[in-house]
PDB file of C-alpha atoms in Angstrom:
ATOM      1  CA  MET A 159     -20.201 221.969  41.241  1.00 38.00           C
ATOM      2  CA  SER A 160     -20.965 221.981  44.951  1.00 39.00           C
ATOM      3  CA  ALA A 161     -21.755 218.618  46.474  1.00 40.00           C
ATOM      4  CA  ALA A 162     -23.956 220.171  49.126  1.00 41.00           C
ATOM      5  CA  ALA A 163     -25.960 222.624  47.052  1.00 39.00           C
ATOM      6  CA  GLY A 164     -29.669 222.078  46.677  1.00 40.00           C
ATOM      7  CA  ASN A 165     -30.027 218.703  48.395  1.00 44.00           C
ATOM      8  CA  THR A 166     -33.635 219.407  49.368  1.00 67.00           C
ATOM      9  CA  GLY A 167     -35.588 216.702  47.511  1.00 92.00           C
ATOM     10  CA  ARG A 168     -36.406 213.564  49.484  1.00 97.00           C
ATOM     11  CA  ILE A 169     -34.786 210.307  48.359  1.00 98.00           C
ATOM     12  CA  VAL A 170     -36.681 207.130  49.217  1.00 98.00           C
ATOM     13  CA  VAL A 171     -34.741 203.863  48.966  1.00 98.00           C
ATOM     14  CA  VAL A 172     -36.867 200.702  48.975  1.00 98.00           C
ATOM     15  CA  GLY A 173     -35.170 197.330  49.385  1.00 98.00           C
ATOM     16  CA  SER A 174     -32.575 195.273  51.183  1.00 98.00           C
ATOM     17  CA  LEU A 175     -30.537 195.357  54.377  1.00 98.00           C
ATOM     18  CA  ASN A 176     -27.881 192.659  54.899  1.00 97.00           C
ATOM     19  CA  ALA A 177     -25.163 191.853  57.382  1.00 97.00           C
ATOM     20  CA  ASP A 178     -21.938 191.504  55.351  1.00 92.00           C
ATOM     21  CA  LEU A 179     -19.798 188.580  56.539  1.00 95.00           C
ATOM     22  CA  THR A 180     -16.500 189.427  54.866  1.00 92.00           C
ATOM     23  CA  ILE A 181     -13.300 187.389  54.736  1.00 95.00           C
ATOM     24  CA  TYR A 182     -10.125 188.754  53.163  1.00 93.00           C
ATOM     25  CA  CYS A 183      -7.725 186.524  51.234  1.00 95.00           C
ATOM     26  CA  GLU A 184      -4.774 186.765  48.877  1.00 95.00           C
ATOM     27  CA  ARG A 185      -6.829 185.402  45.978  1.00 95.00           C
ATOM     28  CA  LEU A 186     -10.374 184.151  45.449  1.00 95.00           C
ATOM     29  CA  PRO A 187     -10.749 180.352  45.541  1.00 93.00           C
ATOM     30  CA  GLN A 188     -11.492 178.281  42.461  1.00 93.00           C
ATOM     31  CA  PRO A 189     -14.449 175.838  42.592  1.00 93.00           C
ATOM     32  CA  GLY A 190     -13.672 173.091  45.106  1.00 95.00           C
ATOM     33  CA  GLU A 191     -10.583 174.905  46.421  1.00 95.00           C
ATOM     34  CA  THR A 192      -9.844 176.126  49.956  1.00 95.00           C
ATOM     35  CA  VAL A 193      -7.630 179.170  50.452  1.00 95.00           C
ATOM     36  CA  GLN A 194      -6.233 180.764  53.597  1.00 96.00           C
ATOM     37  CA  GLY A 195      -7.967 183.925  54.816  1.00 95.00           C
ATOM     38  CA  ASN A 196      -6.194 186.812  56.495  1.00 94.00           C
ATOM     39  CA  GLY A 197      -9.005 188.722  58.174  1.00 93.00           C
ATOM     40  CA  PHE A 198     -12.740 188.597  58.918  1.00 95.00           C
ATOM     41  CA  ALA A 199     -15.335 191.266  59.653  1.00 91.00           C
ATOM     42  CA  VAL A 200     -19.089 191.592  60.125  1.00 94.00           C
ATOM     43  CA  ASN A 201     -20.304 194.884  58.668  1.00 91.00           C
ATOM     44  CA  PRO A 202     -23.629 196.505  57.775  1.00 96.00           C
ATOM     45  CA  GLY A 203     -24.556 196.098  54.101  1.00 94.00           C
ATOM     46  CA  GLY A 204     -27.302 195.227  51.640  1.00 95.00           C
ATOM     47  CA  LYS A 205     -27.578 197.111  48.369  1.00 96.00           C
ATOM     48  CA  SER A 206     -30.458 199.331  49.414  1.00 98.00           C
ATOM     49  CA  ALA A 207     -29.070 200.102  52.867  1.00 98.00           C
ATOM     50  CA  ASN A 208     -25.711 200.873  51.255  1.00 97.00           C
ATOM     51  CA  GLN A 209     -27.331 203.227  48.752  1.00 98.00           C
ATOM     52  CA  ALA A 210     -29.249 204.976  51.513  1.00 98.00           C
ATOM     53  CA  VAL A 211     -26.116 205.418  53.644  1.00 98.00           C
ATOM     54  CA  ALA A 212     -24.096 206.656  50.660  1.00 98.00           C
ATOM     55  CA  ALA A 213     -26.789 209.238  49.895  1.00 98.00           C
ATOM     56  CA  GLY A 214     -27.140 210.223  53.537  1.00 98.00           C
ATOM     57  CA  ARG A 215     -23.414 210.760  54.009  1.00 97.00           C
ATOM     58  CA  LEU A 216     -23.440 212.995  50.936  1.00 97.00           C
ATOM     59  CA  GLY A 217     -26.084 215.260  52.416  1.00 96.00           C
ATOM     60  CA  GLY A 218     -29.213 213.677  50.962  1.00 97.00           C
ATOM     61  CA  HIS A 219     -32.604 213.770  52.708  1.00 98.00           C
ATOM     62  CA  VAL A 220     -33.150 209.995  52.751  1.00 98.00           C
ATOM     63  CA  SER A 221     -35.761 207.507  53.965  1.00 98.00           C
ATOM     64  CA  LEU A 222     -35.256 203.734  53.812  1.00 98.00           C
ATOM     65  CA  VAL A 223     -38.081 201.191  53.458  1.00 98.00           C
ATOM     66  CA  GLY A 224     -36.998 197.641  54.340  1.00 98.00           C
ATOM     67  CA  ALA A 225     -37.083 194.774  56.829  1.00 98.00           C
ATOM     68  CA  VAL A 226     -34.640 193.249  59.317  1.00 98.00           C
ATOM     69  CA  GLY A 227     -34.810 190.422  61.829  1.00 98.00           C
ATOM     70  CA  LYS A 228     -35.143 190.778  65.573  1.00 98.00           C
ATOM     71  CA  ASP A 229     -31.464 189.989  66.084  1.00 98.00           C
ATOM     72  CA  ALA A 230     -28.077 191.589  66.618  1.00 97.00           C
ATOM     73  CA  ASN A 231     -27.472 191.991  62.874  1.00 97.00           C
ATOM     74  CA  GLY A 232     -30.736 193.876  62.497  1.00 98.00           C
ATOM     75  CA  ALA A 233     -29.858 196.211  65.352  1.00 98.00           C
ATOM     76  CA  MET A 234     -26.400 196.807  63.827  1.00 97.00           C
ATOM     77  CA  LEU A 235     -27.932 197.679  60.467  1.00 98.00           C
ATOM     78  CA  GLU A 236     -30.519 200.078  61.835  1.00 98.00           C
ATOM     79  CA  ALA A 237     -27.848 201.839  63.909  1.00 97.00           C
ATOM     80  CA  SER A 238     -25.522 202.185  60.913  1.00 97.00           C
ATOM     81  CA  VAL A 239     -28.201 203.513  58.586  1.00 98.00           C
ATOM     82  CA  ALA A 240     -29.601 205.921  61.172  1.00 98.00           C
ATOM     83  CA  GLY A 241     -26.060 207.056  61.939  1.00 97.00           C
ATOM     84  CA  ALA A 242     -25.781 208.351  58.366  1.00 97.00           C
ATOM     85  CA  GLY A 243     -28.811 210.553  58.953  1.00 97.00           C
ATOM     86  CA  VAL A 244     -31.249 208.228  57.185  1.00 98.00           C
ATOM     87  CA  ASP A 245     -34.863 207.989  58.374  1.00 98.00           C
ATOM     88  CA  VAL A 246     -35.486 204.347  59.401  1.00 98.00           C
ATOM     89  CA  GLY A 247     -39.113 204.766  60.441  1.00 98.00           C
ATOM     90  CA  HIS A 248     -40.159 202.350  57.687  1.00 98.00           C
ATOM     91  CA  VAL A 249     -37.599 199.626  58.409  1.00 98.00           C
ATOM     92  CA  ARG A 250     -39.849 196.866  59.759  1.00 98.00           C
ATOM     93  CA  THR A 251     -38.844 194.063  62.146  1.00 97.00           C
ATOM     94  CA  SER A 252     -39.628 190.664  60.635  1.00 97.00           C
ATOM     95  CA  GLY A 253     -39.967 187.204  62.126  1.00 96.00           C
ATOM     96  CA  GLU A 254     -37.248 186.046  59.713  1.00 98.00           C
ATOM     97  CA  PRO A 255     -33.558 186.555  60.530  1.00 98.00           C
ATOM     98  CA  THR A 256     -31.765 189.535  59.047  1.00 98.00           C
ATOM     99  CA  GLY A 257     -30.438 188.918  55.541  1.00 98.00           C
ATOM    100  CA  VAL A 258     -26.760 188.101  55.172  1.00 97.00           C
ATOM    101  CA  ALA A 259     -24.140 188.371  52.440  1.00 92.00           C
ATOM    102  CA  VAL A 260     -21.045 186.143  52.563  1.00 95.00           C
ATOM    103  CA  ILE A 261     -18.227 188.016  50.822  1.00 92.00           C
ATOM    104  CA  ALA A 262     -14.663 187.089  49.870  1.00 94.00           C
ATOM    105  CA  VAL A 263     -12.283 189.932  48.983  1.00 91.00           C
ATOM    106  CA  ASP A 264      -8.867 189.335  47.384  1.00 93.00           C
ATOM    107  CA  ALA A 265      -5.638 191.335  47.554  1.00 92.00           C
ATOM    108  CA  ARG A 266      -6.655 193.407  44.501  1.00 88.00           C
ATOM    109  CA  GLY A 267      -9.935 194.438  46.131  1.00 85.00           C
ATOM    110  CA  GLU A 268     -12.050 192.209  43.868  1.00 88.00           C
ATOM    111  CA  ASN A 269     -14.828 190.150  45.441  1.00 88.00           C
ATOM    112  CA  ASN A 270     -17.453 187.463  45.106  1.00 90.00           C
ATOM    113  CA  ILE A 271     -20.699 187.414  47.076  1.00 89.00           C
ATOM    114  CA  ILE A 272     -23.415 184.962  48.124  1.00 93.00           C
ATOM    115  CA  ILE A 273     -26.661 186.365  49.557  1.00 92.00           C
ATOM    116  CA  SER A 274     -29.325 184.831  51.794  1.00 95.00           C
ATOM    117  CA  ALA A 275     -32.450 187.046  51.719  1.00 96.00           C
ATOM    118  CA  GLY A 276     -33.823 186.401  55.223  1.00 97.00           C
ATOM    119  CA  ALA A 277     -36.083 189.278  56.283  1.00 98.00           C
ATOM    120  CA  ASN A 278     -35.604 190.969  52.913  1.00 98.00           C
ATOM    121  CA  GLY A 279     -37.773 188.230  51.434  1.00 97.00           C
ATOM    122  CA  THR A 280     -40.705 189.394  53.554  1.00 98.00           C
ATOM    123  CA  LEU A 281     -40.734 192.951  52.196  1.00 98.00           C
ATOM    124  CA  SER A 282     -43.976 193.302  50.239  1.00 98.00           C
ATOM    125  CA  PRO A 283     -46.163 195.791  48.353  1.00 98.00           C
ATOM    126  CA  ASP A 284     -47.987 196.307  51.671  1.00 98.00           C
ATOM    127  CA  ASP A 285     -44.783 197.817  53.088  1.00 98.00           C
ATOM    128  CA  VAL A 286     -44.667 200.164  50.112  1.00 98.00           C
ATOM    129  CA  ALA A 287     -48.275 201.209  50.759  1.00 98.00           C
ATOM    130  CA  ASP A 288     -47.448 201.778  54.437  1.00 98.00           C
ATOM    131  CA  ALA A 289     -44.646 204.154  53.378  1.00 98.00           C
ATOM    132  CA  ALA A 290     -46.970 206.484  51.473  1.00 98.00           C
ATOM    133  CA  ASP A 291     -46.065 209.349  53.813  1.00 97.00           C
ATOM    134  CA  VAL A 292     -42.445 209.400  52.590  1.00 97.00           C
ATOM    135  CA  LEU A 293     -43.107 208.342  48.994  1.00 97.00           C
ATOM    136  CA  ASP A 294     -45.598 211.154  48.407  1.00 96.00           C
ATOM    137  CA  GLY A 295     -43.605 214.104  47.166  1.00 90.00           C
ATOM    138  CA  ALA A 296     -40.309 212.196  46.864  1.00 97.00           C
ATOM    139  CA  ALA A 297     -37.795 213.575  44.367  1.00 98.00           C
ATOM    140  CA  VAL A 298     -36.055 210.234  43.728  1.00 98.00           C
ATOM    141  CA  VAL A 299     -37.094 206.642  44.438  1.00 98.00           C
ATOM    142  CA  SER A 300     -34.076 204.319  44.323  1.00 98.00           C
ATOM    143  CA  LEU A 301     -34.582 200.596  43.733  1.00 98.00           C
ATOM    144  CA  CYS A 302     -32.563 197.418  43.185  1.00 98.00           C
ATOM    145  CA  LEU A 303     -33.474 193.746  42.775  1.00 97.00           C
ATOM    146  CA  GLU A 304     -32.579 192.257  46.185  1.00 96.00           C
ATOM    147  CA  VAL A 305     -36.254 192.108  47.195  1.00 98.00           C
ATOM    148  CA  SER A 306     -39.257 190.609  45.409  1.00 98.00           C
ATOM    149  CA  MET A 307     -40.152 191.845  41.936  1.00 98.00           C
ATOM    150  CA  ASP A 308     -43.697 192.605  43.114  1.00 98.00           C
ATOM    151  CA  THR A 309     -42.296 194.916  45.778  1.00 98.00           C
ATOM    152  CA  VAL A 310     -39.944 196.652  43.340  1.00 98.00           C
ATOM    153  CA  LEU A 311     -42.795 197.127  40.875  1.00 98.00           C
ATOM    154  CA  ALA A 312     -45.075 198.536  43.587  1.00 98.00           C
ATOM    155  CA  ALA A 313     -42.374 200.990  44.699  1.00 98.00           C
ATOM    156  CA  ALA A 314     -41.666 202.049  41.121  1.00 98.00           C
ATOM    157  CA  GLN A 315     -45.368 202.672  40.553  1.00 98.00           C
ATOM    158  CA  ALA A 316     -45.646 204.648  43.791  1.00 98.00           C
ATOM    159  CA  GLY A 317     -42.619 206.725  42.827  1.00 98.00           C
ATOM    160  CA  HIS A 318     -44.013 207.355  39.363  1.00 98.00           C
ATOM    161  CA  ASP A 319     -47.396 208.353  40.781  1.00 97.00           C
ATOM    162  CA  ALA A 320     -45.664 210.760  43.173  1.00 97.00           C
ATOM    163  CA  GLY A 321     -43.802 212.434  40.306  1.00 97.00           C
ATOM    164  CA  ALA A 322     -40.407 211.171  41.491  1.00 98.00           C
ATOM    165  CA  THR A 323     -37.481 210.140  39.322  1.00 98.00           C
ATOM    166  CA  VAL A 324     -37.448 206.340  39.518  1.00 98.00           C
ATOM    167  CA  LEU A 325     -33.816 205.144  39.618  1.00 98.00           C
ATOM    168  CA  LEU A 326     -33.606 201.399  39.005  1.00 98.00           C
ATOM    169  CA  ASN A 327     -30.333 199.560  39.640  1.00 98.00           C
ATOM    170  CA  LEU A 328     -30.676 196.276  37.707  1.00 97.00           C
ATOM    171  CA  SER A 329     -28.684 194.311  40.263  1.00 94.00           C
ATOM    172  CA  PRO A 330     -28.470 191.486  41.108  1.00 94.00           C
ATOM    173  CA  TYR A 331     -29.490 190.916  37.498  1.00 96.00           C
ATOM    174  CA  ALA A 332     -32.899 189.464  36.733  1.00 96.00           C
ATOM    175  CA  GLU A 333     -35.326 189.699  33.845  1.00 95.00           C
ATOM    176  CA  ILE A 334     -37.813 192.451  34.630  1.00 97.00           C
ATOM    177  CA  PRO A 335     -41.399 192.878  33.412  1.00 96.00           C
ATOM    178  CA  SER A 336     -42.016 195.467  30.718  1.00 95.00           C
ATOM    179  CA  ALA A 337     -44.167 197.412  33.191  1.00 96.00           C
ATOM    180  CA  LEU A 338     -41.155 197.944  35.456  1.00 97.00           C
ATOM    181  CA  ALA A 339     -38.925 198.944  32.556  1.00 96.00           C
ATOM    182  CA  GLY A 340     -41.543 201.483  31.554  1.00 95.00           C
ATOM    183  CA  LEU A 341     -41.588 203.003  35.044  1.00 97.00           C
ATOM    184  CA  ALA A 342     -37.790 203.395  35.259  1.00 98.00           C
ATOM    185  CA  ASP A 343     -36.756 206.982  34.504  1.00 98.00           C
ATOM    186  CA  VAL A 344     -33.070 206.112  34.887  1.00 98.00           C
ATOM    187  CA  LEU A 345     -31.678 202.604  34.524  1.00 98.00           C
ATOM    188  CA  LEU A 346     -28.323 201.921  36.181  1.00 98.00           C
ATOM    189  CA  VAL A 347     -26.460 198.816  34.959  1.00 98.00           C
ATOM    190  CA  ASN A 348     -22.936 197.530  34.593  1.00 96.00           C
ATOM    191  CA  ALA A 349     -21.725 196.426  31.156  1.00 96.00           C
ATOM    192  CA  HIS A 350     -22.557 192.770  31.812  1.00 96.00           C
ATOM    193  CA  GLU A 351     -26.096 193.628  32.948  1.00 97.00           C
ATOM    194  CA  ALA A 352     -26.566 195.906  29.945  1.00 97.00           C
ATOM    195  CA  ALA A 353     -25.607 193.077  27.592  1.00 97.00           C
ATOM    196  CA  LEU A 354     -27.986 190.657  29.319  1.00 97.00           C
ATOM    197  CA  PHE A 355     -30.847 193.161  29.227  1.00 97.00           C
ATOM    198  CA  LEU A 356     -30.392 193.992  25.545  1.00 97.00           C
ATOM    199  CA  GLY A 357     -29.389 190.506  24.425  1.00 96.00           C
ATOM    200  CA  VAL A 358     -26.359 191.845  22.526  1.00 96.00           C
ATOM    201  CA  ALA A 359     -22.747 192.616  23.359  1.00 95.00           C
ATOM    202  CA  VAL A 360     -21.950 196.178  24.386  1.00 95.00           C
ATOM    203  CA  PRO A 361     -18.738 198.076  23.570  1.00 94.00           C
ATOM    204  CA  GLU A 362     -15.667 197.475  25.696  1.00 88.00           C
ATOM    205  CA  ALA A 363     -14.268 200.115  28.018  1.00 83.00           C
ATOM    206  CA  GLY A 364     -12.420 202.738  26.025  1.00 85.00           C
ATOM    207  CA  ALA A 365     -14.859 202.620  23.093  1.00 90.00           C
ATOM    208  CA  ALA A 366     -15.756 205.927  21.454  1.00 91.00           C
ATOM    209  CA  ALA A 367     -19.076 207.669  22.026  1.00 92.00           C
ATOM    210  CA  ASP A 368     -20.379 206.793  18.561  1.00 91.00           C
ATOM    211  CA  GLU A 369     -20.038 203.071  19.370  1.00 94.00           C
ATOM    212  CA  TRP A 370     -22.235 203.585  22.432  1.00 96.00           C
ATOM    213  CA  ASP A 371     -24.849 205.479  20.448  1.00 95.00           C
ATOM    214  CA  ALA A 372     -26.198 202.234  19.000  1.00 95.00           C
ATOM    215  CA  VAL A 373     -26.586 200.939  22.570  1.00 97.00           C
ATOM    216  CA  ARG A 374     -28.476 204.101  23.497  1.00 97.00           C
ATOM    217  CA  GLU A 375     -30.842 203.491  20.578  1.00 96.00           C
ATOM    218  CA  ARG A 376     -31.458 199.901  21.702  1.00 96.00           C
ATOM    219  CA  PHE A 377     -32.374 201.035  25.203  1.00 97.00           C
ATOM    220  CA  ALA A 378     -34.623 203.753  23.780  1.00 96.00           C
ATOM    221  CA  ALA A 379     -36.374 201.130  21.667  1.00 94.00           C
ATOM    222  CA  ARG A 380     -37.150 199.307  24.924  1.00 93.00           C
ATOM    223  CA  GLY A 381     -38.678 202.512  26.310  1.00 93.00           C
ATOM    224  CA  ILE A 382     -35.728 203.505  28.516  1.00 96.00           C
ATOM    225  CA  GLN A 383     -34.494 206.976  27.640  1.00 97.00           C
ATOM    226  CA  GLN A 384     -31.805 207.511  30.300  1.00 98.00           C
ATOM    227  CA  VAL A 385     -29.215 204.868  31.178  1.00 98.00           C
ATOM    228  CA  LEU A 386     -26.014 204.844  33.213  1.00 98.00           C
ATOM    229  CA  VAL A 387     -23.613 202.037  32.308  1.00 97.00           C
ATOM    230  CA  THR A 388     -20.846 201.578  34.883  1.00 96.00           C
ATOM    231  CA  LEU A 389     -17.508 200.154  33.763  1.00 93.00           C
ATOM    232  CA  GLY A 390     -15.815 199.550  37.121  1.00 88.00           C
ATOM    233  CA  SER A 391     -12.368 201.103  37.255  1.00 86.00           C
ATOM    234  CA  GLN A 392     -12.823 202.293  33.652  1.00 91.00           C
ATOM    235  CA  GLY A 393     -15.475 204.909  34.454  1.00 92.00           C
ATOM    236  CA  SER A 394     -19.036 205.010  33.151  1.00 95.00           C
ATOM    237  CA  VAL A 395     -21.135 205.975  30.141  1.00 97.00           C
ATOM    238  CA  VAL A 396     -24.250 208.154  30.176  1.00 97.00           C
ATOM    239  CA  LEU A 397     -26.837 207.352  27.499  1.00 97.00           C
ATOM    240  CA  ASP A 398     -29.366 210.182  27.508  1.00 96.00           C
ATOM    241  CA  SER A 399     -31.948 210.159  24.745  1.00 95.00           C
ATOM    242  CA  LEU A 400     -33.704 213.072  26.455  1.00 93.00           C
ATOM    243  CA  ALA A 401     -30.687 215.389  26.290  1.00 85.00           C
ATOM    244  CA  SER A 402     -31.869 218.709  24.858  1.00 77.00           C
ATOM    245  CA  SER A 403     -28.384 219.936  23.994  1.00 70.00           C
ATOM    246  CA  GLY A 404     -24.952 218.446  23.461  1.00 71.00           C
ATOM    247  CA  SER A 405     -24.189 214.782  22.984  1.00 83.00           C
ATOM    248  CA  ARG A 406     -26.642 212.063  23.923  1.00 94.00           C
ATOM    249  CA  VAL A 407     -23.633 209.912  24.889  1.00 96.00           C
ATOM    250  CA  THR A 408     -21.191 211.085  27.562  1.00 95.00           C
ATOM    251  CA  ILE A 409     -18.071 209.135  28.528  1.00 95.00           C
ATOM    252  CA  VAL A 410     -17.318 209.737  32.222  1.00 94.00           C
ATOM    253  CA  GLN A 411     -13.651 209.200  32.951  1.00 90.00           C
ATOM    254  CA  PRO A 412     -12.700 207.168  36.050  1.00 87.00           C
ATOM    255  CA  THR A 413     -11.312 208.691  39.220  1.00 88.00           C
ATOM    256  CA  GLN A 414      -7.897 207.123  39.786  1.00 89.00           C
ATOM    257  CA  VAL A 415      -7.352 205.672  43.277  1.00 92.00           C
ATOM    258  CA  HIS A 416      -5.600 202.734  44.920  1.00 91.00           C
ATOM    259  CA  ALA A 417      -8.500 200.334  45.541  1.00 90.00           C
ATOM    260  CA  VAL A 418      -8.376 198.015  48.557  1.00 89.00           C
ATOM    261  CA  ASP A 419     -11.995 196.774  48.584  1.00 87.00           C
ATOM    262  CA  THR A 420     -14.522 197.256  45.758  1.00 86.00           C
ATOM    263  CA  THR A 421     -17.433 195.771  47.742  1.00 84.00           C
ATOM    264  CA  GLY A 422     -20.368 198.177  47.626  1.00 89.00           C
ATOM    265  CA  ALA A 423     -18.695 200.639  45.250  1.00 93.00           C
ATOM    266  CA  GLY A 424     -21.612 200.326  42.845  1.00 94.00           C
ATOM    267  CA  ASP A 425     -24.000 201.178  45.674  1.00 96.00           C
ATOM    268  CA  ALA A 426     -21.930 204.244  46.543  1.00 97.00           C
ATOM    269  CA  PHE A 427     -22.249 205.268  42.893  1.00 97.00           C
ATOM    270  CA  THR A 428     -26.025 204.758  42.934  1.00 98.00           C
ATOM    271  CA  GLY A 429     -26.493 206.693  46.175  1.00 98.00           C
ATOM    272  CA  ALA A 430     -24.397 209.571  44.872  1.00 98.00           C
ATOM    273  CA  VAL A 431     -26.388 209.682  41.622  1.00 98.00           C
ATOM    274  CA  ALA A 432     -29.610 209.808  43.651  1.00 98.00           C
ATOM    275  CA  VAL A 433     -28.321 212.748  45.684  1.00 98.00           C
ATOM    276  CA  ARG A 434     -27.397 214.786  42.641  1.00 97.00           C
ATOM    277  CA  LEU A 435     -30.612 213.951  40.758  1.00 98.00           C
ATOM    278  CA  ALA A 436     -32.588 215.008  43.841  1.00 98.00           C
ATOM    279  CA  ALA A 437     -30.650 218.278  43.757  1.00 96.00           C
ATOM    280  CA  GLY A 438     -31.670 218.856  40.129  1.00 95.00           C
ATOM    281  CA  ASP A 439     -28.434 217.925  38.347  1.00 95.00           C
ATOM    282  CA  ALA A 440     -28.417 216.643  34.789  1.00 94.00           C
ATOM    283  CA  LEU A 441     -27.667 212.936  34.508  1.00 96.00           C
ATOM    284  CA  ALA A 442     -24.148 213.433  33.137  1.00 94.00           C
ATOM    285  CA  ASP A 443     -23.245 215.784  35.996  1.00 94.00           C
ATOM    286  CA  ALA A 444     -24.669 213.325  38.530  1.00 96.00           C
ATOM    287  CA  ALA A 445     -22.556 210.532  37.007  1.00 96.00           C
ATOM    288  CA  ALA A 446     -19.371 212.609  37.160  1.00 94.00           C
ATOM    289  CA  PHE A 447     -19.964 213.351  40.848  1.00 95.00           C
ATOM    290  CA  ALA A 448     -20.802 209.697  41.551  1.00 96.00           C
ATOM    291  CA  SER A 449     -17.593 208.561  39.859  1.00 95.00           C
ATOM    292  CA  VAL A 450     -15.601 210.358  42.544  1.00 95.00           C
ATOM    293  CA  ALA A 451     -17.747 209.093  45.420  1.00 96.00           C
ATOM    294  CA  ALA A 452     -17.573 205.470  44.250  1.00 95.00           C
ATOM    295  CA  ALA A 453     -13.819 205.594  43.695  1.00 95.00           C
ATOM    296  CA  LEU A 454     -13.197 206.995  47.176  1.00 95.00           C
ATOM    297  CA  ALA A 455     -15.354 204.206  48.645  1.00 95.00           C
ATOM    298  CA  THR A 456     -12.894 201.605  47.303  1.00 94.00           C
ATOM    299  CA  THR A 457      -9.950 203.085  49.190  1.00 93.00           C
ATOM    300  CA  ARG A 458     -11.135 201.690  52.549  1.00 91.00           C
ATOM    301  CA  LYS A 459     -12.229 198.245  53.667  1.00 87.00           C
ATOM    302  CA  GLY A 460     -15.902 197.470  54.140  1.00 83.00           C
ATOM    303  CA  THR A 461     -18.999 199.052  52.657  1.00 89.00           C
ATOM    304  CA  GLN A 462     -21.002 201.634  54.590  1.00 94.00           C
ATOM    305  CA  ALA A 463     -18.136 202.637  56.871  1.00 91.00           C
ATOM    306  CA  ALA A 464     -15.996 203.236  53.764  1.00 93.00           C
ATOM    307  CA  TYR A 465     -18.365 205.668  52.092  1.00 96.00           C
ATOM    308  CA  PRO A 466     -17.168 209.255  51.686  1.00 96.00           C
ATOM    309  CA  ASP A 467     -18.944 212.305  52.990  1.00 94.00           C
ATOM    310  CA  THR A 468     -19.519 215.561  51.169  1.00 92.00           C
ATOM    311  CA  ALA A 469     -16.216 217.047  52.322  1.00 92.00           C
ATOM    312  CA  ASP A 470     -14.271 214.035  51.005  1.00 92.00           C
ATOM    313  CA  VAL A 471     -15.802 214.353  47.548  1.00 93.00           C
ATOM    314  CA  GLU A 472     -15.469 218.124  47.375  1.00 89.00           C
ATOM    315  CA  ARG A 473     -11.804 217.854  48.395  1.00 90.00           C
ATOM    316  CA  ARG A 474     -11.151 215.397  45.567  1.00 91.00           C
ATOM    317  CA  LEU A 475     -13.118 217.490  43.075  1.00 86.00           C
ATOM    318  CA  ARG A 476     -10.955 220.526  43.937  1.00 83.00           C
ATOM    319  CA  THR A 477      -7.732 218.613  43.323  1.00 83.00           C
ATOM    320  CA  SER A 478      -8.780 216.782  40.105  1.00 70.00           C
TER     321      SER A 478
END
């Protein structure tokens, strides 16, 4: 499978751009506790910007629709996203400050995050309407929940109307209207989000495919036929009720690496899935490719600067 082949379909990412204020520490603090940090960095982030950069670095034809403040963080974000080859013609300057994420990362690469929306909170359905030139004819529209639900719903509808594959990352988790669920061609969730969405526990990592088949049926009953459930360092599971041949449940094994920072790994996964779906891959093949891209992203500190390019992923695919 070539990572570069066929990346001709446009990917439109609608959503958030944040400045990541990251402090590194030996362990994450407990409530009310202060711990000593051992490094600090300000990096470009935001789930949607991360997904756009990940897709751009992997050869995708990407446009980003979002909003930043008229400040140094906004300029940093636009430069980072554009530097990955992403079209930023629909990133609007807002009167609000650029959104920020305050992140703590421990010695194992685990993290916790607090977000302040800032300019992201001003992104509206009007911005989606203004981006009709890139949404028309898009192959994939990639969405998350770091902007208003009205905006996400408008973008999903625009993507659906354009004949695009609507890829919805249900993060940060929120209850979504049935209309949005119905517009999502592919739902991307972690195991915790899947359990919240369905209202039942889901199998633990390592469970057999037949245990996940009941989960697939529950999603299908909610009108969602294709689901990717990520399991962190344990890989992912593809639930594909539309599969015309083979199993409707595919266990994707993890790519083994030494992780130093897992921040934004899920966004790297989402961006990589978008690239492969835009190239015409089946969902299971897209997930296998994304597993490698996301794992490689954890081997470096930061988010966007840590994302692999096509050559990185192809090199790892050749040696796996």
